[in-house]
């Protein structure tokens, strides 16, 4: 967004969200999938005791799907909104 507007020196506060979607380390990959697709985000910080202990990216999720041969079981993002 900033790059397109030639504003690469603009403060990040104008582009960040304050209510960060996050999860805990006991979430399943199905729950991570729902958080990502349901909130249109590409990263889910994993938080324990108020501290970020990790990050699950969309690439992590896609690698999990590929490695476990579950491509036919990916949630339909449209179904999440019904």
CSV table of N, CA and C in Angstrom, one decimal:
chain,number,residue,atom,x,y,z
A,1,UNK,N,0.8,-1.2,0.0
A,1,UNK,CA,0.0,0.0,0.0
A,1,UNK,C,0.9,1.3,0.0
A,2,UNK,N,1.8,1.3,0.9
A,2,UNK,CA,2.7,2.5,1.0
A,2,UNK,C,3.6,2.6,-0.3
A,3,UNK,N,4.1,1.4,-0.8
A,3,UNK,CA,5.0,1.5,-1.9
A,3,UNK,C,4.3,2.0,-3.1
A,4,UNK,N,3.0,1.6,-3.3
A,4,UNK,CA,2.3,2.1,-4.5
A,4,UNK,C,2.0,3.6,-4.4
A,5,UNK,N,1.9,4.1,-3.2
A,5,UNK,CA,1.7,5.5,-3.0
A,5,UNK,C,2.9,6.4,-2.8
A,6,UNK,N,4.1,5.7,-3.1
A,6,UNK,CA,5.4,6.4,-3.0
A,6,UNK,C,5.5,7.0,-1.6
A,7,UNK,N,5.1,6.2,-0.6
A,7,UNK,CA,5.2,6.7,0.8
A,7,UNK,C,6.0,5.7,1.7
A,8,UNK,N,7.1,5.2,1.2
A,8,UNK,CA,7.9,4.2,1.9
A,8,UNK,C,8.5,4.8,3.2
A,9,UNK,N,8.4,6.1,3.4
A,9,UNK,CA,9.0,6.6,4.6
A,9,UNK,C,7.8,7.0,5.6
A,10,UNK,N,6.6,6.6,5.2
A,10,UNK,CA,5.5,6.9,6.1
A,10,UNK,C,5.5,6.0,7.3
A,11,UNK,N,5.1,6.5,8.5
A,11,UNK,CA,5.1,5.7,9.7
A,11,UNK,C,4.2,4.4,9.5
A,12,UNK,N,4.7,3.3,10.1
A,12,UNK,CA,4.0,2.1,10.0
A,12,UNK,C,2.6,2.1,10.7
A,13,UNK,N,2.5,3.0,11.7
A,13,UNK,CA,1.2,3.0,12.4
A,13,UNK,C,0.0,3.3,11.5
A,14,UNK,N,0.2,3.9,10.4
A,14,UNK,CA,-0.9,4.1,9.5
A,14,UNK,C,-1.3,2.9,8.7
A,15,UNK,N,-0.5,1.8,8.8
A,15,UNK,CA,-0.8,0.6,8.0
A,15,UNK,C,-1.0,-0.7,8.9
A,16,UNK,N,-0.7,-0.5,10.2
A,16,UNK,CA,-0.8,-1.7,11.0
A,16,UNK,C,-2.2,-1.8,11.6
A,17,UNK,N,-2.5,-3.0,12.1
A,17,UNK,CA,-3.8,-3.3,12.9
A,17,UNK,C,-3.4,-3.4,14.3
A,18,UNK,N,-4.4,-3.0,15.2
A,18,UNK,CA,-4.1,-3.0,16.6
A,18,UNK,C,-4.7,-4.3,17.3
A,19,UNK,N,-5.8,-4.8,16.7
A,19,UNK,CA,-6.3,-6.0,17.3
A,19,UNK,C,-5.8,-7.2,16.5
A,20,UNK,N,-4.6,-7.7,16.9
A,20,UNK,CA,-3.9,-8.7,16.1
A,20,UNK,C,-4.6,-10.1,16.4
A,21,UNK,N,-4.9,-10.8,15.3
A,21,UNK,CA,-5.4,-12.1,15.3
A,21,UNK,C,-4.2,-13.0,15.7
A,22,UNK,N,-4.4,-13.8,16.8
A,22,UNK,CA,-3.4,-14.6,17.3
A,22,UNK,C,-3.9,-16.0,17.8
A,23,UNK,N,-3.0,-16.9,18.0
A,23,UNK,CA,-3.4,-18.2,18.5
A,23,UNK,C,-2.5,-18.7,19.6
A,24,UNK,N,-2.8,-19.9,20.1
A,24,UNK,CA,-1.9,-20.5,21.1
A,24,UNK,C,-1.3,-21.8,20.5
A,25,UNK,N,-0.3,-22.3,21.2
A,25,UNK,CA,0.4,-23.4,20.7
A,25,UNK,C,-0.4,-24.7,20.6
A,26,UNK,N,-1.6,-24.7,21.2
A,26,UNK,CA,-2.4,-26.0,21.2
A,26,UNK,C,-3.4,-26.0,20.1
A,27,UNK,N,-3.4,-25.0,19.2
A,27,UNK,CA,-4.3,-24.9,18.1
A,27,UNK,C,-4.0,-26.0,17.1
A,28,UNK,N,-5.0,-26.6,16.4
A,28,UNK,CA,-4.7,-27.5,15.3
A,28,UNK,C,-4.5,-26.7,14.1
A,29,UNK,N,-3.9,-27.3,13.0
A,29,UNK,CA,-3.7,-26.7,11.8
A,29,UNK,C,-5.1,-26.3,11.1
A,30,UNK,N,-6.1,-27.1,11.4
A,30,UNK,CA,-7.5,-26.7,10.9
A,30,UNK,C,-7.9,-25.4,11.5
A,31,UNK,N,-7.6,-25.2,12.8
A,31,UNK,CA,-8.0,-23.9,13.5
A,31,UNK,C,-7.2,-22.8,12.9
A,32,UNK,N,-5.9,-23.0,12.7
A,32,UNK,CA,-5.0,-22.0,12.1
A,32,UNK,C,-5.6,-21.6,10.7
A,33,UNK,N,-6.0,-22.6,9.9
A,33,UNK,CA,-6.6,-22.4,8.6
A,33,UNK,C,-7.8,-21.5,8.7
A,34,UNK,N,-8.7,-21.8,9.7
A,34,UNK,CA,-9.9,-21.0,9.9
A,34,UNK,C,-9.6,-19.5,10.2
A,35,UNK,N,-8.6,-19.4,11.1
A,35,UNK,CA,-8.1,-18.0,11.5
A,35,UNK,C,-7.6,-17.2,10.3
A,36,UNK,N,-6.8,-17.9,9.5
A,36,UNK,CA,-6.2,-17.2,8.3
A,36,UNK,C,-7.2,-16.9,7.3
A,37,UNK,N,-8.0,-17.9,6.8
A,37,UNK,CA,-9.0,-17.6,5.8
A,37,UNK,C,-10.1,-16.7,6.3
A,38,UNK,N,-10.6,-17.0,7.5
A,38,UNK,CA,-11.7,-16.2,8.1
A,38,UNK,C,-11.4,-14.8,8.3
A,39,UNK,N,-10.1,-14.4,8.5
A,39,UNK,CA,-9.7,-13.1,8.8
A,39,UNK,C,-8.8,-12.4,7.7
A,40,UNK,N,-8.6,-13.2,6.7
A,40,UNK,CA,-7.8,-12.7,5.5
A,40,UNK,C,-6.5,-12.2,6.0
A,41,UNK,N,-5.8,-13.1,6.7
A,41,UNK,CA,-4.4,-12.8,7.2
A,41,UNK,C,-3.5,-13.9,6.7
A,42,UNK,N,-2.2,-13.5,6.6
A,42,UNK,CA,-1.2,-14.5,6.1
A,42,UNK,C,-0.3,-15.0,7.2
A,43,UNK,N,-0.4,-14.4,8.4
A,43,UNK,CA,0.4,-14.8,9.5
A,43,UNK,C,-0.4,-14.9,10.8
A,44,UNK,N,-0.1,-15.9,11.6
A,44,UNK,CA,-0.8,-16.0,12.9
A,44,UNK,C,0.3,-16.1,14.0
A,45,UNK,N,0.5,-15.0,14.8
A,45,UNK,CA,1.4,-15.1,15.9
A,45,UNK,C,0.9,-16.1,16.9
A,46,UNK,N,1.8,-16.8,17.5
A,46,UNK,CA,1.4,-17.8,18.6
A,46,UNK,C,1.9,-17.2,19.9
A,47,UNK,N,0.9,-17.0,20.8
A,47,UNK,CA,1.1,-16.3,22.0
A,47,UNK,C,0.9,-17.2,23.2
A,48,UNK,N,1.8,-17.2,24.2
A,48,UNK,CA,1.6,-17.9,25.4
A,48,UNK,C,2.0,-16.9,26.6
A,49,UNK,N,1.2,-16.8,27.6
A,49,UNK,CA,1.5,-16.0,28.7
A,49,UNK,C,1.8,-14.5,28.3
A,50,UNK,N,1.1,-14.0,27.3
A,50,UNK,CA,1.3,-12.7,26.9
A,50,UNK,C,2.5,-12.4,26.0
A,51,UNK,N,3.3,-13.4,25.7
A,51,UNK,CA,4.5,-13.3,24.9
A,51,UNK,C,4.4,-14.1,23.6
A,52,UNK,N,4.8,-13.5,22.5
A,52,UNK,CA,4.9,-14.2,21.2
A,52,UNK,C,6.0,-15.2,21.3
A,53,UNK,N,5.6,-16.5,21.0
A,53,UNK,CA,6.6,-17.5,21.1
A,53,UNK,C,6.9,-18.1,19.7
A,54,UNK,N,6.1,-17.7,18.7
A,54,UNK,CA,6.3,-18.2,17.3
A,54,UNK,C,5.3,-17.5,16.4
A,55,UNK,N,5.4,-17.9,15.1
A,55,UNK,CA,4.6,-17.4,14.1
A,55,UNK,C,4.3,-18.5,13.0
A,56,UNK,N,3.0,-18.6,12.7
A,56,UNK,CA,2.7,-19.6,11.6
A,56,UNK,C,2.3,-18.7,10.4
A,57,UNK,N,3.0,-19.0,9.3
A,57,UNK,CA,2.8,-18.2,8.1
A,57,UNK,C,1.9,-19.0,7.1
A,58,UNK,N,1.4,-18.3,6.1
A,58,UNK,CA,0.6,-19.0,5.1
A,58,UNK,C,1.5,-20.1,4.4
A,59,UNK,N,2.7,-19.8,4.3
A,59,UNK,CA,3.6,-20.8,3.6
A,59,UNK,C,3.8,-22.0,4.5
A,60,UNK,N,3.9,-21.8,5.9
A,60,UNK,CA,3.9,-22.9,6.8
A,60,UNK,C,2.7,-23.8,6.6
A,61,UNK,N,1.5,-23.1,6.5
A,61,UNK,CA,0.3,-23.8,6.4
A,61,UNK,C,0.2,-24.6,5.1
A,62,UNK,N,0.6,-24.0,4.0
A,62,UNK,CA,0.6,-24.6,2.7
A,62,UNK,C,1.6,-25.8,2.6
A,63,UNK,N,2.8,-25.7,3.3
A,63,UNK,CA,3.7,-26.8,3.3
A,63,UNK,C,3.1,-27.9,4.1
A,64,UNK,N,2.4,-27.6,5.2
A,64,UNK,CA,1.8,-28.7,6.0
A,64,UNK,C,0.8,-29.4,5.1
A,65,UNK,N,-0.1,-28.7,4.4
A,65,UNK,CA,-1.1,-29.3,3.5
A,65,UNK,C,-0.4,-30.2,2.5
A,66,UNK,N,0.7,-29.7,1.9
A,66,UNK,CA,1.4,-30.4,0.8
A,66,UNK,C,2.1,-31.7,1.4
A,67,UNK,N,2.7,-31.5,2.6
A,67,UNK,CA,3.5,-32.6,3.2
A,67,UNK,C,2.6,-33.7,3.7
A,68,UNK,N,1.4,-33.3,4.1
A,68,UNK,CA,0.4,-34.3,4.6
A,68,UNK,C,-0.6,-34.8,3.6
A,69,UNK,N,-0.3,-34.3,2.4
A,69,UNK,CA,-1.2,-34.8,1.2
A,69,UNK,C,-2.7,-34.5,1.5
A,70,UNK,N,-3.0,-33.3,2.0
A,70,UNK,CA,-4.3,-33.0,2.3
A,70,UNK,C,-4.9,-31.9,1.4
A,71,UNK,N,-4.4,-31.7,0.2
A,71,UNK,CA,-4.8,-30.6,-0.6
A,71,UNK,C,-6.3,-30.7,-1.0
A,72,UNK,N,-6.9,-31.9,-0.9
A,72,UNK,CA,-8.3,-32.1,-1.2
A,72,UNK,C,-9.2,-31.7,0.0
A,73,UNK,N,-8.5,-31.4,1.2
A,73,UNK,CA,-9.3,-31.1,2.4
A,73,UNK,C,-9.2,-29.7,2.8
A,74,UNK,N,-8.6,-28.8,1.9
A,74,UNK,CA,-8.5,-27.4,2.3
A,74,UNK,C,-9.9,-26.8,2.4
A,75,UNK,N,-10.1,-26.0,3.4
A,75,UNK,CA,-11.4,-25.4,3.6
A,75,UNK,C,-11.7,-24.4,2.4
A,76,UNK,N,-12.9,-24.4,2.1
A,76,UNK,CA,-13.4,-23.4,1.1
A,76,UNK,C,-13.6,-22.1,1.8
A,77,UNK,N,-12.7,-21.1,1.4
A,77,UNK,CA,-12.8,-19.8,2.1
A,77,UNK,C,-14.2,-19.2,2.0
A,78,UNK,N,-15.0,-19.4,1.0
A,78,UNK,CA,-16.3,-18.9,0.9
A,78,UNK,C,-17.2,-19.5,1.9
A,79,UNK,N,-17.0,-20.8,2.2
A,79,UNK,CA,-17.9,-21.5,3.2
A,79,UNK,C,-17.6,-20.9,4.6
A,80,UNK,N,-16.5,-20.3,4.9
A,80,UNK,CA,-16.2,-19.7,6.2
A,80,UNK,C,-17.1,-18.5,6.5
A,81,UNK,N,-17.6,-17.9,5.5
A,81,UNK,CA,-18.4,-16.7,5.7
A,81,UNK,C,-19.9,-16.9,5.7
A,82,UNK,N,-20.3,-18.2,5.7
A,82,UNK,CA,-21.7,-18.5,5.7
A,82,UNK,C,-22.2,-18.9,7.0
